[in-house]
Amino acid sequence: MLTLHRAAVLVADPAAPSLPDGAVLVDGALVAAIGPYRELAGGPARLREWPGVLVPGLVNRHAGWLLEHAYHPDPREESGEQPLPPPDGLGEEQWGGSARRGLQRMLGCGATAVAGPFTRAAVRTAVARSGLRPLPGDGTPGPLDPLAAGPLAAAVERPLRVGGAADFAVFDAASAAELEHGGASCLATVLGARLLYRRK
């Protein structure tokens, strides 16, 4: 199925200029075309319009530490959404629940890939079931938000390209520069053309 994702600003590659009123045409799980909306509009594709900046999927390079050395509280615990020191005596099932919540929060920050290592069985299972792409990593501590750890170019897993995976995120910023200055929220995260997160 063809889907055309139109964005107020498209950043297909952080190393290249951004494109106002840009679009990404997705066919199945892959990118079929990238360009100005006016050039890609008018075909049989379903249209999704996003009001912010569309960027390639981000990678959380600290996911190994965040999922194996921090605890992601359940909303019912009324402890917020930020990672906490893990409680004593956390069992495998509880580690799995914490990891699932942590992965969902990473999706909510625009991540489509997570860097390990993932040594706990419950965490490995949660990562495998999440759909997020596992990558090698060094397990260093860091934030949930990939953009809080460095510039956009460093947070991007790989630029969007025709024939590549349809992995991207949309933020409520007016430009790539505004996105890098912080404070923007993720509106949606798309992984392999599947909308895995959308802000309510």
JSON list of C-alpha atoms in Angstrom, two decimals:
[
{"chain": "A", "resi": 1, "resn": "MET", "atom": "CA", "xyz": [0.00, 0.00, 0.00]},
{"chain": "A", "resi": 2, "resn": "LEU", "atom": "CA", "xyz": [1.28, 3.46, -0.93]},
{"chain": "A", "resi": 3, "resn": "THR", "atom": "CA", "xyz": [1.31, 6.18, 1.72]},
{"chain": "A", "resi": 4, "resn": "LEU", "atom": "CA", "xyz": [2.48, 9.74, 1.16]},
{"chain": "A", "resi": 5, "resn": "HIS", "atom": "CA", "xyz": [3.79, 11.44, 4.30]},
{"chain": "A", "resi": 6, "resn": "ARG", "atom": "CA", "xyz": [3.71, 15.22, 3.87]},
{"chain": "A", "resi": 7, "resn": "ALA", "atom": "CA", "xyz": [5.59, 17.40, 6.35]},
{"chain": "A", "resi": 8, "resn": "ALA", "atom": "CA", "xyz": [5.91, 21.13, 6.85]},
{"chain": "A", "resi": 9, "resn": "VAL", "atom": "CA", "xyz": [9.69, 20.54, 6.78]},
{"chain": "A", "resi": 10, "resn": "LEU", "atom": "CA", "xyz": [11.50, 17.43, 5.54]},
{"chain": "A", "resi": 11, "resn": "VAL", "atom": "CA", "xyz": [15.03, 16.61, 6.65]},
{"chain": "A", "resi": 12, "resn": "ALA", "atom": "CA", "xyz": [15.84, 13.46, 4.70]},
{"chain": "A", "resi": 13, "resn": "ASP", "atom": "CA", "xyz": [19.55, 13.82, 5.46]},
{"chain": "A", "resi": 14, "resn": "PRO", "atom": "CA", "xyz": [20.89, 16.07, 8.25]},
{"chain": "A", "resi": 15, "resn": "ALA", "atom": "CA", "xyz": [23.98, 16.75, 6.10]},
{"chain": "A", "resi": 16, "resn": "ALA", "atom": "CA", "xyz": [21.82, 18.24, 3.30]},
{"chain": "A", "resi": 17, "resn": "PRO", "atom": "CA", "xyz": [19.47, 21.26, 3.21]},
{"chain": "A", "resi": 18, "resn": "SER", "atom": "CA", "xyz": [15.97, 20.75, 4.59]},
{"chain": "A", "resi": 19, "resn": "LEU", "atom": "CA", "xyz": [12.98, 20.86, 2.27]},
{"chain": "A", "resi": 20, "resn": "PRO", "atom": "CA", "xyz": [9.91, 22.98, 3.09]},
{"chain": "A", "resi": 21, "resn": "ASP", "atom": "CA", "xyz": [6.62, 21.20, 2.31]},
{"chain": "A", "resi": 22, "resn": "GLY", "atom": "CA", "xyz": [8.44, 17.96, 1.59]},
{"chain": "A", "resi": 23, "resn": "ALA", "atom": "CA", "xyz": [7.10, 14.45, 1.32]},
{"chain": "A", "resi": 24, "resn": "VAL", "atom": "CA", "xyz": [8.14, 10.83, 1.60]},
{"chain": "A", "resi": 25, "resn": "LEU", "atom": "CA", "xyz": [6.30, 8.24, -0.47]},
{"chain": "A", "resi": 26, "resn": "VAL", "atom": "CA", "xyz": [6.27, 4.84, 1.21]},
{"chain": "A", "resi": 27, "resn": "ASP", "atom": "CA", "xyz": [5.58, 1.58, -0.60]},
{"chain": "A", "resi": 28, "resn": "GLY", "atom": "CA", "xyz": [5.30, -1.37, 1.76]},
{"chain": "A", "resi": 29, "resn": "ALA", "atom": "CA", "xyz": [8.10, -0.97, 4.30]},
{"chain": "A", "resi": 30, "resn": "LEU", "atom": "CA", "xyz": [10.40, 1.00, 1.98]},
{"chain": "A", "resi": 31, "resn": "VAL", "atom": "CA", "xyz": [10.82, 4.57, 0.79]},
{"chain": "A", "resi": 32, "resn": "ALA", "atom": "CA", "xyz": [9.68, 4.85, -2.83]},
{"chain": "A", "resi": 33, "resn": "ALA", "atom": "CA", "xyz": [10.32, 8.58, -3.40]},
{"chain": "A", "resi": 34, "resn": "ILE", "atom": "CA", "xyz": [11.47, 11.71, -1.59]},
{"chain": "A", "resi": 35, "resn": "GLY", "atom": "CA", "xyz": [10.87, 15.26, -2.74]},
{"chain": "A", "resi": 36, "resn": "PRO", "atom": "CA", "xyz": [8.65, 18.34, -2.77]},
{"chain": "A", "resi": 37, "resn": "TYR", "atom": "CA", "xyz": [5.03, 17.53, -1.97]},
{"chain": "A", "resi": 38, "resn": "ARG", "atom": "CA", "xyz": [3.79, 19.20, -5.18]},
{"chain": "A", "resi": 39, "resn": "GLU", "atom": "CA", "xyz": [5.86, 16.74, -7.24]},
{"chain": "A", "resi": 40, "resn": "LEU", "atom": "CA", "xyz": [4.70, 13.62, -5.41]},
{"chain": "A", "resi": 41, "resn": "ALA", "atom": "CA", "xyz": [1.04, 14.53, -4.84]},
{"chain": "A", "resi": 42, "resn": "GLY", "atom": "CA", "xyz": [-1.88, 13.45, -6.97]},
{"chain": "A", "resi": 43, "resn": "GLY", "atom": "CA", "xyz": [-1.25, 9.71, -7.14]},
{"chain": "A", "resi": 44, "resn": "PRO", "atom": "CA", "xyz": [-3.20, 6.85, -5.57]},
{"chain": "A", "resi": 45, "resn": "ALA", "atom": "CA", "xyz": [-1.34, 7.01, -2.24]},
{"chain": "A", "resi": 46, "resn": "ARG", "atom": "CA", "xyz": [-3.10, 7.54, 1.07]},
{"chain": "A", "resi": 47, "resn": "LEU", "atom": "CA", "xyz": [-2.04, 10.93, 2.45]},
{"chain": "A", "resi": 48, "resn": "ARG", "atom": "CA", "xyz": [-0.78, 11.61, 5.98]},
{"chain": "A", "resi": 49, "resn": "GLU", "atom": "CA", "xyz": [-0.05, 15.25, 6.75]},
{"chain": "A", "resi": 50, "resn": "TRP", "atom": "CA", "xyz": [2.29, 16.22, 9.58]},
{"chain": "A", "resi": 51, "resn": "PRO", "atom": "CA", "xyz": [2.56, 19.80, 10.89]},
{"chain": "A", "resi": 52, "resn": "GLY", "atom": "CA", "xyz": [6.21, 19.63, 11.98]},
{"chain": "A", "resi": 53, "resn": "VAL", "atom": "CA", "xyz": [9.67, 18.43, 10.97]},
{"chain": "A", "resi": 54, "resn": "LEU", "atom": "CA", "xyz": [10.06, 14.92, 9.55]},
{"chain": "A", "resi": 55, "resn": "VAL", "atom": "CA", "xyz": [13.51, 13.42, 10.17]},
{"chain": "A", "resi": 56, "resn": "PRO", "atom": "CA", "xyz": [15.10, 10.00, 9.70]},
{"chain": "A", "resi": 57, "resn": "GLY", "atom": "CA", "xyz": [14.64, 7.56, 12.57]},
{"chain": "A", "resi": 58, "resn": "LEU", "atom": "CA", "xyz": [16.84, 8.21, 15.58]},
{"chain": "A", "resi": 59, "resn": "VAL", "atom": "CA", "xyz": [18.97, 5.76, 17.53]},
{"chain": "A", "resi": 60, "resn": "ASN", "atom": "CA", "xyz": [19.11, 5.70, 21.31]},
{"chain": "A", "resi": 61, "resn": "ARG", "atom": "CA", "xyz": [22.78, 4.93, 21.85]},
{"chain": "A", "resi": 62, "resn": "HIS", "atom": "CA", "xyz": [22.27, 4.49, 25.61]},
{"chain": "A", "resi": 63, "resn": "ALA", "atom": "CA", "xyz": [19.45, 1.94, 25.45]},
{"chain": "A", "resi": 64, "resn": "GLY", "atom": "CA", "xyz": [21.54, -0.91, 26.84]},
{"chain": "A", "resi": 65, "resn": "TRP", "atom": "CA", "xyz": [22.17, 1.03, 30.04]},
{"chain": "A", "resi": 66, "resn": "LEU", "atom": "CA", "xyz": [18.66, 2.51, 30.18]},
{"chain": "A", "resi": 67, "resn": "LEU", "atom": "CA", "xyz": [16.98, -0.89, 29.90]},
{"chain": "A", "resi": 68, "resn": "GLU", "atom": "CA", "xyz": [19.35, -2.95, 32.06]},
{"chain": "A", "resi": 69, "resn": "HIS", "atom": "CA", "xyz": [20.47, -0.52, 34.78]},
{"chain": "A", "resi": 70, "resn": "ALA", "atom": "CA", "xyz": [17.46, 1.80, 35.16]},
{"chain": "A", "resi": 71, "resn": "TYR", "atom": "CA", "xyz": [13.82, 1.19, 36.07]},
{"chain": "A", "resi": 72, "resn": "HIS", "atom": "CA", "xyz": [10.96, 2.59, 33.97]},
{"chain": "A", "resi": 73, "resn": "PRO", "atom": "CA", "xyz": [7.99, 3.02, 36.31]},
{"chain": "A", "resi": 74, "resn": "ASP", "atom": "CA", "xyz": [4.48, 1.93, 35.50]},
{"chain": "A", "resi": 75, "resn": "PRO", "atom": "CA", "xyz": [2.11, 4.95, 35.24]},
{"chain": "A", "resi": 76, "resn": "ARG", "atom": "CA", "xyz": [0.06, 3.40, 38.04]},
{"chain": "A", "resi": 77, "resn": "GLU", "atom": "CA", "xyz": [3.04, 3.86, 40.34]},
{"chain": "A", "resi": 78, "resn": "GLU", "atom": "CA", "xyz": [2.71, 7.64, 39.94]},
{"chain": "A", "resi": 79, "resn": "SER", "atom": "CA", "xyz": [6.49, 8.03, 39.82]},
{"chain": "A", "resi": 80, "resn": "GLY", "atom": "CA", "xyz": [6.68, 9.91, 36.52]},
{"chain": "A", "resi": 81, "resn": "GLU", "atom": "CA", "xyz": [8.11, 8.72, 33.22]},
{"chain": "A", "resi": 82, "resn": "GLN", "atom": "CA", "xyz": [11.83, 9.28, 33.76]},
{"chain": "A", "resi": 83, "resn": "PRO", "atom": "CA", "xyz": [14.11, 6.31, 34.49]},
{"chain": "A", "resi": 84, "resn": "LEU", "atom": "CA", "xyz": [14.78, 5.64, 38.16]},
{"chain": "A", "resi": 85, "resn": "PRO", "atom": "CA", "xyz": [17.33, 3.55, 40.07]},
{"chain": "A", "resi": 86, "resn": "PRO", "atom": "CA", "xyz": [15.97, -0.01, 40.03]},
{"chain": "A", "resi": 87, "resn": "PRO", "atom": "CA", "xyz": [14.28, -1.24, 43.20]},
{"chain": "A", "resi": 88, "resn": "ASP", "atom": "CA", "xyz": [16.04, -4.05, 45.07]},
{"chain": "A", "resi": 89, "resn": "GLY", "atom": "CA", "xyz": [15.05, -7.58, 44.18]},
{"chain": "A", "resi": 90, "resn": "LEU", "atom": "CA", "xyz": [13.56, -6.87, 40.74]},
{"chain": "A", "resi": 91, "resn": "GLY", "atom": "CA", "xyz": [12.65, -10.20, 39.12]},
{"chain": "A", "resi": 92, "resn": "GLU", "atom": "CA", "xyz": [12.95, -11.08, 35.43]},
{"chain": "A", "resi": 93, "resn": "GLU", "atom": "CA", "xyz": [9.25, -10.45, 34.80]},
{"chain": "A", "resi": 94, "resn": "GLN", "atom": "CA", "xyz": [9.54, -6.99, 36.35]},
{"chain": "A", "resi": 95, "resn": "TRP", "atom": "CA", "xyz": [12.68, -6.24, 34.33]},
{"chain": "A", "resi": 96, "resn": "GLY", "atom": "CA", "xyz": [10.73, -7.23, 31.23]},
{"chain": "A", "resi": 97, "resn": "GLY", "atom": "CA", "xyz": [7.87, -4.87, 32.11]},
{"chain": "A", "resi": 98, "resn": "SER", "atom": "CA", "xyz": [10.31, -2.06, 32.84]},
{"chain": "A", "resi": 99, "resn": "ALA", "atom": "CA", "xyz": [12.06, -2.65, 29.49]},
{"chain": "A", "resi": 100, "resn": "ARG", "atom": "CA", "xyz": [8.76, -2.64, 27.56]},
{"chain": "A", "resi": 101, "resn": "ARG", "atom": "CA", "xyz": [7.82, 0.70, 29.12]},
{"chain": "A", "resi": 102, "resn": "GLY", "atom": "CA", "xyz": [11.29, 2.08, 28.45]},
{"chain": "A", "resi": 103, "resn": "LEU", "atom": "CA", "xyz": [11.14, 1.03, 24.80]},
{"chain": "A", "resi": 104, "resn": "GLN", "atom": "CA", "xyz": [7.72, 2.65, 24.39]},
{"chain": "A", "resi": 105, "resn": "ARG", "atom": "CA", "xyz": [9.12, 5.87, 25.83]},
{"chain": "A", "resi": 106, "resn": "MET", "atom": "CA", "xyz": [12.07, 5.68, 23.42]},
{"chain": "A", "resi": 107, "resn": "LEU", "atom": "CA", "xyz": [9.61, 5.37, 20.52]},
{"chain": "A", "resi": 108, "resn": "GLY", "atom": "CA", "xyz": [7.94, 8.46, 21.97]},
{"chain": "A", "resi": 109, "resn": "CYS", "atom": "CA", "xyz": [11.27, 10.28, 21.55]},
{"chain": "A", "resi": 110, "resn": "GLY", "atom": "CA", "xyz": [11.59, 9.35, 17.86]},
{"chain": "A", "resi": 111, "resn": "ALA", "atom": "CA", "xyz": [13.90, 6.34, 18.25]},
{"chain": "A", "resi": 112, "resn": "THR", "atom": "CA", "xyz": [13.64, 3.56, 15.67]},
{"chain": "A", "resi": 113, "resn": "ALA", "atom": "CA", "xyz": [16.85, 1.79, 16.75]},
{"chain": "A", "resi": 114, "resn": "VAL", "atom": "CA", "xyz": [18.43, 0.97, 20.11]},
{"chain": "A", "resi": 115, "resn": "ALA", "atom": "CA", "xyz": [22.06, 0.23, 20.92]},
{"chain": "A", "resi": 116, "resn": "GLY", "atom": "CA", "xyz": [22.91, -2.56, 23.35]},
{"chain": "A", "resi": 117, "resn": "PRO", "atom": "CA", "xyz": [24.37, -4.66, 24.67]},
{"chain": "A", "resi": 118, "resn": "PHE", "atom": "CA", "xyz": [21.28, -6.42, 26.02]},
{"chain": "A", "resi": 119, "resn": "THR", "atom": "CA", "xyz": [22.40, -9.16, 28.39]},
{"chain": "A", "resi": 120, "resn": "ARG", "atom": "CA", "xyz": [19.23, -9.82, 30.40]},
{"chain": "A", "resi": 121, "resn": "ALA", "atom": "CA", "xyz": [16.92, -12.39, 28.79]},
{"chain": "A", "resi": 122, "resn": "ALA", "atom": "CA", "xyz": [13.78, -10.40, 29.66]},
{"chain": "A", "resi": 123, "resn": "VAL", "atom": "CA", "xyz": [15.25, -7.25, 28.11]},
{"chain": "A", "resi": 124, "resn": "ARG", "atom": "CA", "xyz": [16.38, -9.07, 24.94]},
{"chain": "A", "resi": 125, "resn": "THR", "atom": "CA", "xyz": [12.85, -10.45, 24.56]},
{"chain": "A", "resi": 126, "resn": "ALA", "atom": "CA", "xyz": [11.31, -7.00, 25.03]},
{"chain": "A", "resi": 127, "resn": "VAL", "atom": "CA", "xyz": [13.66, -5.49, 22.43]},
{"chain": "A", "resi": 128, "resn": "ALA", "atom": "CA", "xyz": [12.96, -8.29, 19.94]},
{"chain": "A", "resi": 129, "resn": "ARG", "atom": "CA", "xyz": [9.19, -7.87, 20.33]},
{"chain": "A", "resi": 130, "resn": "SER", "atom": "CA", "xyz": [9.26, -4.07, 20.16]},
{"chain": "A", "resi": 131, "resn": "GLY", "atom": "CA", "xyz": [10.23, -3.90, 16.49]},
{"chain": "A", "resi": 132, "resn": "LEU", "atom": "CA", "xyz": [12.99, -1.40, 17.30]},
{"chain": "A", "resi": 133, "resn": "ARG", "atom": "CA", "xyz": [16.19, -2.25, 15.46]},
{"chain": "A", "resi": 134, "resn": "PRO", "atom": "CA", "xyz": [18.94, -3.52, 17.81]},
{"chain": "A", "resi": 135, "resn": "LEU", "atom": "CA", "xyz": [22.47, -2.20, 17.19]},
{"chain": "A", "resi": 136, "resn": "PRO", "atom": "CA", "xyz": [25.82, -2.82, 18.86]},
{"chain": "A", "resi": 137, "resn": "GLY", "atom": "CA", "xyz": [26.72, -0.38, 21.61]},
{"chain": "A", "resi": 138, "resn": "ASP", "atom": "CA", "xyz": [28.91, 0.17, 24.63]},
{"chain": "A", "resi": 139, "resn": "GLY", "atom": "CA", "xyz": [26.24, 0.40, 27.34]},
{"chain": "A", "resi": 140, "resn": "THR", "atom": "CA", "xyz": [27.14, 3.89, 28.51]},
{"chain": "A", "resi": 141, "resn": "PRO", "atom": "CA", "xyz": [24.64, 5.88, 30.60]},
{"chain": "A", "resi": 142, "resn": "GLY", "atom": "CA", "xyz": [22.58, 8.54, 28.86]},
{"chain": "A", "resi": 143, "resn": "PRO", "atom": "CA", "xyz": [19.12, 10.08, 28.38]},
{"chain": "A", "resi": 144, "resn": "LEU", "atom": "CA", "xyz": [15.90, 8.65, 26.94]},
{"chain": "A", "resi": 145, "resn": "ASP", "atom": "CA", "xyz": [15.82, 11.42, 24.30]},
{"chain": "A", "resi": 146, "resn": "PRO", "atom": "CA", "xyz": [18.40, 10.82, 21.53]},
{"chain": "A", "resi": 147, "resn": "LEU", "atom": "CA", "xyz": [18.45, 14.55, 20.72]},
{"chain": "A", "resi": 148, "resn": "ALA", "atom": "CA", "xyz": [19.41, 15.40, 24.30]},
{"chain": "A", "resi": 149, "resn": "ALA", "atom": "CA", "xyz": [22.69, 13.52, 23.82]},
{"chain": "A", "resi": 150, "resn": "GLY", "atom": "CA", "xyz": [23.94, 15.40, 20.76]},
{"chain": "A", "resi": 151, "resn": "PRO", "atom": "CA", "xyz": [23.10, 17.01, 17.41]},
{"chain": "A", "resi": 152, "resn": "LEU", "atom": "CA", "xyz": [20.56, 15.61, 14.97]},
{"chain": "A", "resi": 153, "resn": "ALA", "atom": "CA", "xyz": [23.24, 14.21, 12.64]},
{"chain": "A", "resi": 154, "resn": "ALA", "atom": "CA", "xyz": [24.70, 12.16, 15.51]},
{"chain": "A", "resi": 155, "resn": "ALA", "atom": "CA", "xyz": [21.28, 10.91, 16.60]},
{"chain": "A", "resi": 156, "resn": "VAL", "atom": "CA", "xyz": [20.15, 9.75, 13.15]},
{"chain": "A", "resi": 157, "resn": "GLU", "atom": "CA", "xyz": [20.64, 6.05, 12.44]},
{"chain": "A", "resi": 158, "resn": "ARG", "atom": "CA", "xyz": [20.88, 6.59, 8.67]},
{"chain": "A", "resi": 159, "resn": "PRO", "atom": "CA", "xyz": [19.51, 9.18, 6.20]},
{"chain": "A", "resi": 160, "resn": "LEU", "atom": "CA", "xyz": [16.24, 8.50, 4.40]},
{"chain": "A", "resi": 161, "resn": "ARG", "atom": "CA", "xyz": [16.87, 7.28, 0.87]},
{"chain": "A", "resi": 162, "resn": "VAL", "atom": "CA", "xyz": [14.85, 5.75, -1.95]},
{"chain": "A", "resi": 163, "resn": "GLY", "atom": "CA", "xyz": [14.86, 1.99, -1.52]},
{"chain": "A", "resi": 164, "resn": "GLY", "atom": "CA", "xyz": [15.76, 2.26, 2.17]},
{"chain": "A", "resi": 165, "resn": "ALA", "atom": "CA", "xyz": [13.69, 1.44, 5.21]},
{"chain": "A", "resi": 166, "resn": "ALA", "atom": "CA", "xyz": [10.76, 3.77, 5.93]},
{"chain": "A", "resi": 167, "resn": "ASP", "atom": "CA", "xyz": [12.01, 4.65, 9.43]},
{"chain": "A", "resi": 168, "resn": "PHE", "atom": "CA", "xyz": [11.36, 8.23, 10.50]},
{"chain": "A", "resi": 169, "resn": "ALA", "atom": "CA", "xyz": [9.98, 10.51, 13.19]},
{"chain": "A", "resi": 170, "resn": "VAL", "atom": "CA", "xyz": [8.03, 13.77, 13.18]},
{"chain": "A", "resi": 171, "resn": "PHE", "atom": "CA", "xyz": [8.54, 16.55, 15.74]},
{"chain": "A", "resi": 172, "resn": "ASP", "atom": "CA", "xyz": [6.49, 19.64, 16.55]},
{"chain": "A", "resi": 173, "resn": "ALA", "atom": "CA", "xyz": [9.27, 22.05, 15.53]},
{"chain": "A", "resi": 174, "resn": "ALA", "atom": "CA", "xyz": [9.28, 24.68, 12.79]},
{"chain": "A", "resi": 175, "resn": "SER", "atom": "CA", "xyz": [12.80, 23.86, 11.55]},
{"chain": "A", "resi": 176, "resn": "ALA", "atom": "CA", "xyz": [15.71, 21.47, 12.03]},
{"chain": "A", "resi": 177, "resn": "ALA", "atom": "CA", "xyz": [17.55, 24.21, 13.94]},
{"chain": "A", "resi": 178, "resn": "GLU", "atom": "CA", "xyz": [14.64, 24.58, 16.37]},
{"chain": "A", "resi": 179, "resn": "LEU", "atom": "CA", "xyz": [14.54, 20.82, 16.80]},
{"chain": "A", "resi": 180, "resn": "GLU", "atom": "CA", "xyz": [18.22, 20.76, 17.76]},
{"chain": "A", "resi": 181, "resn": "HIS", "atom": "CA", "xyz": [17.77, 23.53, 20.34]},
{"chain": "A", "resi": 182, "resn": "GLY", "atom": "CA", "xyz": [15.50, 21.27, 22.36]},
{"chain": "A", "resi": 183, "resn": "GLY", "atom": "CA", "xyz": [11.97, 21.49, 23.65]},
{"chain": "A", "resi": 184, "resn": "ALA", "atom": "CA", "xyz": [10.28, 19.87, 20.62]},
{"chain": "A", "resi": 185, "resn": "SER", "atom": "CA", "xyz": [8.03, 16.89, 21.23]},
{"chain": "A", "resi": 186, "resn": "CYS", "atom": "CA", "xyz": [7.77, 13.82, 19.04]},
{"chain": "A", "resi": 187, "resn": "LEU", "atom": "CA", "xyz": [4.45, 13.68, 17.21]},
{"chain": "A", "resi": 188, "resn": "ALA", "atom": "CA", "xyz": [4.93, 10.29, 15.57]},
{"chain": "A", "resi": 189, "resn": "THR", "atom": "CA", "xyz": [7.44, 7.50, 15.06]},
{"chain": "A", "resi": 190, "resn": "VAL", "atom": "CA", "xyz": [7.25, 5.30, 11.98]},
{"chain": "A", "resi": 191, "resn": "LEU", "atom": "CA", "xyz": [9.28, 2.09, 11.76]},
{"chain": "A", "resi": 192, "resn": "GLY", "atom": "CA", "xyz": [9.24, 0.02, 8.59]},
{"chain": "A", "resi": 193, "resn": "ALA", "atom": "CA", "xyz": [6.25, 2.14, 7.49]},
{"chain": "A", "resi": 194, "resn": "ARG", "atom": "CA", "xyz": [4.30, 1.14, 10.65]},
{"chain": "A", "resi": 195, "resn": "LEU", "atom": "CA", "xyz": [3.08, 3.96, 12.87]},
{"chain": "A", "resi": 196, "resn": "LEU", "atom": "CA", "xyz": [4.33, 2.66, 16.23]},
{"chain": "A", "resi": 197, "resn": "TYR", "atom": "CA", "xyz": [3.92, 5.86, 18.18]},
{"chain": "A", "resi": 198, "resn": "ARG", "atom": "CA", "xyz": [1.59, 8.84, 17.82]},
{"chain": "A", "resi": 199, "resn": "ARG", "atom": "CA", "xyz": [1.24, 11.54, 20.42]},
{"chain": "A", "resi": 200, "resn": "LYS", "atom": "CA", "xyz": [-2.26, 11.64, 21.86]}
]
